[in-house]
Tab-separated table of C-alpha atoms in Angstrom:
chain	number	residue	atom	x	y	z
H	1387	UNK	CA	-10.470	-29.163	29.118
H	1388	UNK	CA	-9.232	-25.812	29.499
H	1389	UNK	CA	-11.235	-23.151	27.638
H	1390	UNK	CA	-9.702	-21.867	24.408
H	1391	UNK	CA	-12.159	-19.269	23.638
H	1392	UNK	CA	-11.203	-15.859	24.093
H	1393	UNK	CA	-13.217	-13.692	26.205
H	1394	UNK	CA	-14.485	-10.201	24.910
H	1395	UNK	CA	-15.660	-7.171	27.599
H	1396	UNK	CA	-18.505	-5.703	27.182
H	1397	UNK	CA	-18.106	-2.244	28.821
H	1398	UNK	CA	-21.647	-0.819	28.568
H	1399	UNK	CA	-23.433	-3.762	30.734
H	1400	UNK	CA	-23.336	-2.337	34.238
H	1401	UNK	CA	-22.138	-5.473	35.997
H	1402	UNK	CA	-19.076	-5.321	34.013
H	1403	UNK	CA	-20.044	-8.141	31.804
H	1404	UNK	CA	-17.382	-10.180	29.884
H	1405	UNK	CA	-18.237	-12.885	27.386
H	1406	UNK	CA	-16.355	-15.673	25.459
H	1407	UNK	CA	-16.401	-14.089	21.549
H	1408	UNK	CA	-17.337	-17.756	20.238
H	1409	UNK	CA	-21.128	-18.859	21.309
H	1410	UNK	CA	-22.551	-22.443	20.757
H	1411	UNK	CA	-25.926	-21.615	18.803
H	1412	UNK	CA	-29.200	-24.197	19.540
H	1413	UNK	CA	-31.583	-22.914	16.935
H	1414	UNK	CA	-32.149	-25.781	14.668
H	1415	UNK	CA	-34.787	-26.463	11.940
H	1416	UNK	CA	-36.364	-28.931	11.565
H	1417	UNK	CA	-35.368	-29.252	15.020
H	1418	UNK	CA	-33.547	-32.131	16.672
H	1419	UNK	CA	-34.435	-34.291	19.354
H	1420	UNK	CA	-33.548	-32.912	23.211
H	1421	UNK	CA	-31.241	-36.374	23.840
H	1422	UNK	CA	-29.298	-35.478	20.756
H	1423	UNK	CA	-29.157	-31.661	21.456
H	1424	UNK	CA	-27.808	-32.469	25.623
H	1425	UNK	CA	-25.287	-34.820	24.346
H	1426	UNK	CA	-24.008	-32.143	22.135
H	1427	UNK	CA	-23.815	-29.724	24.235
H	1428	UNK	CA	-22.406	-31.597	26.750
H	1429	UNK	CA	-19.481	-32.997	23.807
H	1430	UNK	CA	-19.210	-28.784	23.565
H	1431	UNK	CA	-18.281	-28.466	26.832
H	1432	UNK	CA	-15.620	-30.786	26.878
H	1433	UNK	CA	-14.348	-28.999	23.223
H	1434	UNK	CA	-14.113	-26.059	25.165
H	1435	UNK	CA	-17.263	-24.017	24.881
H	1436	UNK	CA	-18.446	-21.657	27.633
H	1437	UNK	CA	-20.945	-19.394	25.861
H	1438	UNK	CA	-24.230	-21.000	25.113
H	1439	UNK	CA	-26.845	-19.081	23.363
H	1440	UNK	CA	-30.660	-20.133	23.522
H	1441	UNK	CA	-34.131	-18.652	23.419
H	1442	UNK	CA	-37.222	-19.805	24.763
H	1443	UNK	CA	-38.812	-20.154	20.936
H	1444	UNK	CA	-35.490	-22.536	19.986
H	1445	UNK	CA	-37.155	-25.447	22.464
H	1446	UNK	CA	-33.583	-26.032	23.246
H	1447	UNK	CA	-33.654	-24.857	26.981
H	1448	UNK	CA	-34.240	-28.187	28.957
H	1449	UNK	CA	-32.026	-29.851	26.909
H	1450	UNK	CA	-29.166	-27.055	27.784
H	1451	UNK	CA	-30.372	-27.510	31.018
H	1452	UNK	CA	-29.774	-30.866	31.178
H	1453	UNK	CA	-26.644	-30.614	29.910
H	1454	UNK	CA	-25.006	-28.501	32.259
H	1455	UNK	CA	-25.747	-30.730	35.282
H	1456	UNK	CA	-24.520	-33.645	33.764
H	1457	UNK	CA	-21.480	-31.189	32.930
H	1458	UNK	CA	-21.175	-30.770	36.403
H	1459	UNK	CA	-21.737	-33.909	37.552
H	1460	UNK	CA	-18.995	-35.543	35.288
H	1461	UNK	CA	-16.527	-33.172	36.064
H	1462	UNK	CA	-16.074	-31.152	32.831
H	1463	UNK	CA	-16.840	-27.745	34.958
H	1464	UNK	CA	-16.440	-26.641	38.492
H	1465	UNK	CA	-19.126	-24.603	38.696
H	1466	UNK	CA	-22.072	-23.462	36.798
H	1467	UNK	CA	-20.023	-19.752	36.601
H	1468	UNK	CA	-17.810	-20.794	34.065
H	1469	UNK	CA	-20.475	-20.811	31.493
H	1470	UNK	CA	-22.329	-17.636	30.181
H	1471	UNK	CA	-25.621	-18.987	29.285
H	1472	UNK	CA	-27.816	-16.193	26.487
H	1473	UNK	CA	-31.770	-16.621	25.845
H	1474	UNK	CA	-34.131	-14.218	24.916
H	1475	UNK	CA	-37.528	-13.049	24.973
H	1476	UNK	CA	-40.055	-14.215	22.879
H	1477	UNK	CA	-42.736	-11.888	20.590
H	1478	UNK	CA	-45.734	-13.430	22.528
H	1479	UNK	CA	-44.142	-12.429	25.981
H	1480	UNK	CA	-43.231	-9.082	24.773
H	1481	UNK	CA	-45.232	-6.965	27.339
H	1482	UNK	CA	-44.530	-5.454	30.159
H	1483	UNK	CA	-46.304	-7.662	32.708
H	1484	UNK	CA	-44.651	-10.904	30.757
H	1485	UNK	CA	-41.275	-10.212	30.889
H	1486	UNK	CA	-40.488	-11.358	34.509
H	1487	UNK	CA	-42.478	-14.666	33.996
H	1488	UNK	CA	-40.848	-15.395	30.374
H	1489	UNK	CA	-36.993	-15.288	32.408
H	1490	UNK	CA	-38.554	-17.256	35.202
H	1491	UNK	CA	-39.568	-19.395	33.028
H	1492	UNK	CA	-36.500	-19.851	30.802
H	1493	UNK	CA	-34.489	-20.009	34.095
H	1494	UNK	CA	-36.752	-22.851	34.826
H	1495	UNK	CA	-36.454	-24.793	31.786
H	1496	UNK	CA	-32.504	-23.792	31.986
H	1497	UNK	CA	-32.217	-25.438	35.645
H	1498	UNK	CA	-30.736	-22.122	36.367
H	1499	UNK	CA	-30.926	-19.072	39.480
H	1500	UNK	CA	-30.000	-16.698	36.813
H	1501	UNK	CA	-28.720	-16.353	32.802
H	1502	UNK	CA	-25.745	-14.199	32.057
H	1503	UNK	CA	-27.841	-12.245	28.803
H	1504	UNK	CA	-31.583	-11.962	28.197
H	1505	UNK	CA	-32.037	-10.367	24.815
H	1506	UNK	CA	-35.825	-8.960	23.772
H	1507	UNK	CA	-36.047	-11.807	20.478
H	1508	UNK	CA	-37.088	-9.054	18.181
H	1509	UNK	CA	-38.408	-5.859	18.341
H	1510	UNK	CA	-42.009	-7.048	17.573
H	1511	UNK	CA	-45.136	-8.376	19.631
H	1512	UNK	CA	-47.457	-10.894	18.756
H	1513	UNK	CA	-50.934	-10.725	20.245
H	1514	UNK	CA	-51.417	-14.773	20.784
H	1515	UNK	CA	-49.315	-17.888	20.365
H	1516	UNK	CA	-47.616	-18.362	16.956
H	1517	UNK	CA	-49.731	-21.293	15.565
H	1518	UNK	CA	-48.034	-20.634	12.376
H	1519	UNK	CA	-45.896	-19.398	9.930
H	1520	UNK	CA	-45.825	-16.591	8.884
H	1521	UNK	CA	-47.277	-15.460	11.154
H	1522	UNK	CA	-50.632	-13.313	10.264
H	1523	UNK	CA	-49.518	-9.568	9.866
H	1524	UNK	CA	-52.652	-8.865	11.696
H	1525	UNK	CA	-51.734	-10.755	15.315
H	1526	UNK	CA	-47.930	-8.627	15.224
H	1527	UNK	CA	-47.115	-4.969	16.372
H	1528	UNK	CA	-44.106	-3.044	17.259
H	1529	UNK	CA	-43.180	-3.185	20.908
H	1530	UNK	CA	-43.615	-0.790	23.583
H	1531	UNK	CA	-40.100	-0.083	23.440
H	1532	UNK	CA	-40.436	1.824	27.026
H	1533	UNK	CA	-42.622	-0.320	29.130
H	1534	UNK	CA	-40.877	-3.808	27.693
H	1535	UNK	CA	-37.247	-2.401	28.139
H	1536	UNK	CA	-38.558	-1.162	32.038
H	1537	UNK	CA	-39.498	-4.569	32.624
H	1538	UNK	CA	-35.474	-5.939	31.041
H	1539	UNK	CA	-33.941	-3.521	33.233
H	1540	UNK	CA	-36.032	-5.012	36.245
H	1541	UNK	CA	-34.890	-8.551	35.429
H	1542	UNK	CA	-30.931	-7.488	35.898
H	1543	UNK	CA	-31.978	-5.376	38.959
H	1544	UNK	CA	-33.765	-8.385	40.677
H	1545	UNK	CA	-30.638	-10.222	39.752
H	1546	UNK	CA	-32.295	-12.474	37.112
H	1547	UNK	CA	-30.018	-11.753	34.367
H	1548	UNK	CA	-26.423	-10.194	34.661
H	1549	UNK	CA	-27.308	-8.067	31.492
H	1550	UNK	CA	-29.809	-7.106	29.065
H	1551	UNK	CA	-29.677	-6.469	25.744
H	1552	UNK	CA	-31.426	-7.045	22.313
H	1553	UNK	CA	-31.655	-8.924	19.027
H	1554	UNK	CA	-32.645	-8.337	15.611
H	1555	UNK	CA	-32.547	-4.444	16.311
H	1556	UNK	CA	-31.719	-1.739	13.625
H	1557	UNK	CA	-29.896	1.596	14.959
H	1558	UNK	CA	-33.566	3.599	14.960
H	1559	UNK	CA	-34.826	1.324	17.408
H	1560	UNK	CA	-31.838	1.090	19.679
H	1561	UNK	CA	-31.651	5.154	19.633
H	1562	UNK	CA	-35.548	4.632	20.998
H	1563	UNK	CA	-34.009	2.820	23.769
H	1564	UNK	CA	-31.103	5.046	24.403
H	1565	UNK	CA	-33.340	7.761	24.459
H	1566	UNK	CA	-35.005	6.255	27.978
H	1567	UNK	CA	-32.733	3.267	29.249
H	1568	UNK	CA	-31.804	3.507	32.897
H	1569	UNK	CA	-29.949	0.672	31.905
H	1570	UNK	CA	-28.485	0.672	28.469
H	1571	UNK	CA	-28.593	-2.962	26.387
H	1572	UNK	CA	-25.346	-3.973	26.865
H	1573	UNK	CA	-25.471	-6.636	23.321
H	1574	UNK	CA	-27.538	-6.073	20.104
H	1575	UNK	CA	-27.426	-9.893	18.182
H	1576	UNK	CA	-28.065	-9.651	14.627
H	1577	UNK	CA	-27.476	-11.444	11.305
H	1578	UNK	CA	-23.871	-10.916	10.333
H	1579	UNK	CA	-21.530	-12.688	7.891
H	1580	UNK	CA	-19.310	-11.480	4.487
H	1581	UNK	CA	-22.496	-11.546	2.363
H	1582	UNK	CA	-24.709	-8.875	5.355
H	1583	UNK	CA	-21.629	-7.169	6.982
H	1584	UNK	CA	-24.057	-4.480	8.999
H	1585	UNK	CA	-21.293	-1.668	8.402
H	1586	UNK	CA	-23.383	0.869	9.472
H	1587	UNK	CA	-25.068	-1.056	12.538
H	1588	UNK	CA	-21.656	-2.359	13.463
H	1589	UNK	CA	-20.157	1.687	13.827
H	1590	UNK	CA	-23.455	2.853	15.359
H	1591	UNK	CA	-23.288	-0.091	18.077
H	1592	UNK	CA	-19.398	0.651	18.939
H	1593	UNK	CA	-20.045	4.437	18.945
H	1594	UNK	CA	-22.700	3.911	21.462
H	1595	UNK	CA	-20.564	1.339	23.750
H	1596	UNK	CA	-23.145	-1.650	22.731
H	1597	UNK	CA	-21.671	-5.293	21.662
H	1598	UNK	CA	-22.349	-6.716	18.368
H	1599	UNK	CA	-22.831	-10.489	18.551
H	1600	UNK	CA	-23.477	-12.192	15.372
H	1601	UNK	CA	-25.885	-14.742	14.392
H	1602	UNK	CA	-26.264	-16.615	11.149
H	1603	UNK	CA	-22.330	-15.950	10.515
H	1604	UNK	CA	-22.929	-19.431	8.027
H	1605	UNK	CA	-26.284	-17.933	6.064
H	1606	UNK	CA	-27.830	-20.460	8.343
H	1607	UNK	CA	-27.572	-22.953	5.769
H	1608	UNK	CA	-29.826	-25.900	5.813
H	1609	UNK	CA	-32.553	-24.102	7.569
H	1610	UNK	CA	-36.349	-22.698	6.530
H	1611	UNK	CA	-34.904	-19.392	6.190
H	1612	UNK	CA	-31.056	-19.438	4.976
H	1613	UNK	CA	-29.876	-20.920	1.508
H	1614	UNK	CA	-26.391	-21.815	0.185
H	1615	UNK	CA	-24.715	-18.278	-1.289
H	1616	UNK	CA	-21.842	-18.288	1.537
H	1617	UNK	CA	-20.644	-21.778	0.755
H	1618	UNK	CA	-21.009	-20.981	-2.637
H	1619	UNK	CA	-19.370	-17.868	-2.784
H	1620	UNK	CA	-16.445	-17.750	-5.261
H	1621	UNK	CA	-14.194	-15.344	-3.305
H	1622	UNK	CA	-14.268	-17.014	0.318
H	1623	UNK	CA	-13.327	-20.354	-1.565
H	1624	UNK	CA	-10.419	-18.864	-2.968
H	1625	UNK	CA	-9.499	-16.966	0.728
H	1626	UNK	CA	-10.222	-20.557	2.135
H	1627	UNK	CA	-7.949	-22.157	-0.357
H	1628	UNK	CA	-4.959	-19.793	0.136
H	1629	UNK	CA	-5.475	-20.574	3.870
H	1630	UNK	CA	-4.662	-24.495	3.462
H	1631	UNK	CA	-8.344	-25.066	4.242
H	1632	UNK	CA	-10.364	-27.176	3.009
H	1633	UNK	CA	-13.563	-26.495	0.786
H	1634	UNK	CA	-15.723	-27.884	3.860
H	1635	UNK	CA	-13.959	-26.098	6.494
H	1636	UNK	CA	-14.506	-22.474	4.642
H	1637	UNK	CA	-16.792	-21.322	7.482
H	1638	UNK	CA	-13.547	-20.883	9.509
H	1639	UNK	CA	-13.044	-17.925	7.087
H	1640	UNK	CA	-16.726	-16.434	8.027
H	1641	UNK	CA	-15.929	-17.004	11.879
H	1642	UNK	CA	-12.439	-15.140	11.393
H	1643	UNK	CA	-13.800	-12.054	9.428
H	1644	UNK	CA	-16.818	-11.671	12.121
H	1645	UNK	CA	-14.022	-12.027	15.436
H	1646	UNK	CA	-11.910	-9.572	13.300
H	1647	UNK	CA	-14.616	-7.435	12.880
H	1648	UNK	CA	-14.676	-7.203	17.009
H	1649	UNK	CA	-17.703	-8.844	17.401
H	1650	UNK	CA	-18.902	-11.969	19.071
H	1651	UNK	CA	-20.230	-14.639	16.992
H	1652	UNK	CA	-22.948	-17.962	17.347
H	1653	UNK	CA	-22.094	-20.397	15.502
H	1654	UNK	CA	-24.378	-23.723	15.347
H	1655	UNK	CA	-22.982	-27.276	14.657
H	1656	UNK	CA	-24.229	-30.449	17.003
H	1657	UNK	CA	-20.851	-32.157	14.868
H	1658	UNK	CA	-18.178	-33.047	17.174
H	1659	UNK	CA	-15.210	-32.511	14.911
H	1660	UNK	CA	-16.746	-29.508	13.239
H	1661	UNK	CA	-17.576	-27.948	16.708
H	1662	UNK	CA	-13.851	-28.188	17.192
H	1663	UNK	CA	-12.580	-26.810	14.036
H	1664	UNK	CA	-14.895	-23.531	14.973
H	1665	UNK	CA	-13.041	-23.025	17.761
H	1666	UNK	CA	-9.429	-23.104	15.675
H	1667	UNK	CA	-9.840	-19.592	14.397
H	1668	UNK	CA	-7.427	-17.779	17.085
H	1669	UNK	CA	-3.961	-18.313	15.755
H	1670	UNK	CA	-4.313	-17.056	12.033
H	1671	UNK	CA	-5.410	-13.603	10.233
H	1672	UNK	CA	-7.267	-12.598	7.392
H	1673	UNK	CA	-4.639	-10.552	5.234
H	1674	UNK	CA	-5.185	-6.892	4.560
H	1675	UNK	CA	-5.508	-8.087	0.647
H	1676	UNK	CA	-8.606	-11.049	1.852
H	1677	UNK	CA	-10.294	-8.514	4.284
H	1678	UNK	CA	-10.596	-6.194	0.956
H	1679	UNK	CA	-11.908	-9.030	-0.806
H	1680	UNK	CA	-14.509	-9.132	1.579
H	1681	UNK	CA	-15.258	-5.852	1.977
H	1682	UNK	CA	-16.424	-5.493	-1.692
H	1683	UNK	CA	-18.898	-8.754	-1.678
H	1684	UNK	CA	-22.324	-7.743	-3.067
H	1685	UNK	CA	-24.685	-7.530	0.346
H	1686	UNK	CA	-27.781	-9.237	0.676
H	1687	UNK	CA	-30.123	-10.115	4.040
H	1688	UNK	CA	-31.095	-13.636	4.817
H	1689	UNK	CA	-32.780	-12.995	7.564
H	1690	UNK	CA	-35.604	-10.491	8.273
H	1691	UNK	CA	-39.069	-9.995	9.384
H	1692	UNK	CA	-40.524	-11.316	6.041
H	1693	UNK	CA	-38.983	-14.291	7.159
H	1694	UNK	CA	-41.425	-15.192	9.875
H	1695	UNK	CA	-45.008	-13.165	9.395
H	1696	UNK	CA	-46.613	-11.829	6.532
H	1697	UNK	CA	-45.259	-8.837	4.062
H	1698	UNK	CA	-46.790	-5.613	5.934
H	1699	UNK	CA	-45.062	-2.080	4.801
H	1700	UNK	CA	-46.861	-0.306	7.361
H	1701	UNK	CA	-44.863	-2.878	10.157
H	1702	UNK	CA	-41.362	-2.759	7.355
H	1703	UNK	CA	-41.721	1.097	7.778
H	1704	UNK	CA	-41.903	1.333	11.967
H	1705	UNK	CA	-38.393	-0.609	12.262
């Protein structure tokens, strides 16, 4: 099937990057099996879908893997370039010396020579592997921002990655980068939907030439760490309404307001007719009147550090 997705540039990678603004998400909890994950992504190919994200923490890299050479045994692609494939670094690989075995590894897993994106997970390192969470406050630190991004830089110079980038990253810790980057991250992913619209983040990235991409656009509903307020917000049923959508299909107004904010967005379903209706988002508008509606929504994070380790203000205060 011929690819409806748009494709976005993103002018600060140095290898020119561009990526499709709609990204299949794999992060599931509890998690699904890897035979029902491949067949999904493989029913996402043939929707359309190009732009896979996936991290080495989600588990979902084999099955991706997998996917894509049945993809291109079948027939649905050509050629493993008309995919952009995203994963990321993990906290427990988040030294210097780790970084090159982490891609190698994901690239492994991924049945792949190289991925399009490697993002650093978080800006955070744990000292061993996570055995649970949250994850003791004592085992995590900050990341040697310098050393770690030296190390991302060498991945897309040995041709590893196309570009590098980040996730989870406030402005103060992508002016650290700035400050030393040979090679600036070309995408900063972060929790982004009406309810957490990252205003300030989203201005900050533009001015300095870096993508947004947006995870959680849903509230990552029916997971550990998301909860229900986006479906059951008022003023997006009403938008949805005047739309001719349906009360189920008022995510389509969340995927809209995020590609009209000019970012990218990841949006998880392993539903074949829902992973179809996310890609129908192209060939309607928010109005001027909805996108005020919007604007004004009382904010509130779903996601953040608290999420995965234990409270620490001294760690809160250092990001």
């Amino acid at each position: 099937m011929e690819n409806k997705v748009p494709i976005v540039s993103v002018v600060s990678s140095f290898s020119g990057l561009t990526m499709p603004v709609i990204g299949m998400g794999t992060a599931s909890y509890p998690p699904v099996d890897a035979g029902t994950l491949k067949s999904a992504i493989v029913e996402a190919i043939s929707a359309g879908y190009r732009h896979f994200d996936t991290a080495f923490i989600y588990g979902s890299e084999q099955p991706i893997g997998a996917a894509i050479a049945e993809a291109l045994n079948i027939g649905l692609i050509k050629s493993r370039n008309e995919l952009f494939i995203t994963s990321k670094l993990w906290c427990t690989y988040a030294e210097p010396d780790l970084v090159i075995p982490a891609i190698k590894m994901s690239l492994e897993n991924l049945q792949l020579e190289y991925l399009d994106l490697y993002l650093i997970h978080w800006p955070l390192k744990f000292s061993k592997e996570v055995s649970r969470f949250p994850v003791p406050k004592e085992e995590v630190s900050v990341i040697d921002i310098k050393t770690v991004w030296s190390a991302m830089e060498e991945c897309q110079l040995l041709g590893l990655t196309k570009a590098i980038g980040v996730s989870n990253f406030s402005s103060r810790k992508l002016e650290e980068i700035l400050s030393l980057a040979k090679i600036p991250p070309a995408v900063n992913q972060v929790e982004m939907n009406p309810l957490w619209q990252q205003k300030e983040l989203n201005e900050y990235c533009k001015a300095k030439g870096i993508h947004v991409s947006a995870h959680s656009p849903l509230g990552s509903k029916g997971t550990l760490w998301g909860d229900n307020r986006i479906f059951d917000c008022h003023a997006l049923k009403e938008i949805a309404e005047a739309k001719g959508k349906t009360i189920a299909q008022r995510w389509q107004i969340c995927l809209r307001w995020v590609y009209e904010q000019g970012a990218s967005v990841i949006a998880k379903s392993f539903n074949k007719k829902r992973m179809e209706e996310n890609l129908e988002i192209f060939d309607w508008s928010l109005s001027v009147e909805e996108l005020e509606e919007i604007r004004v929504l009382p904010q509130c994070k779903i996601i953040s550090i608290g999420t995965f380790i234990e409270p620490s203000a001294e760690l809160e205060a250092q990001l």
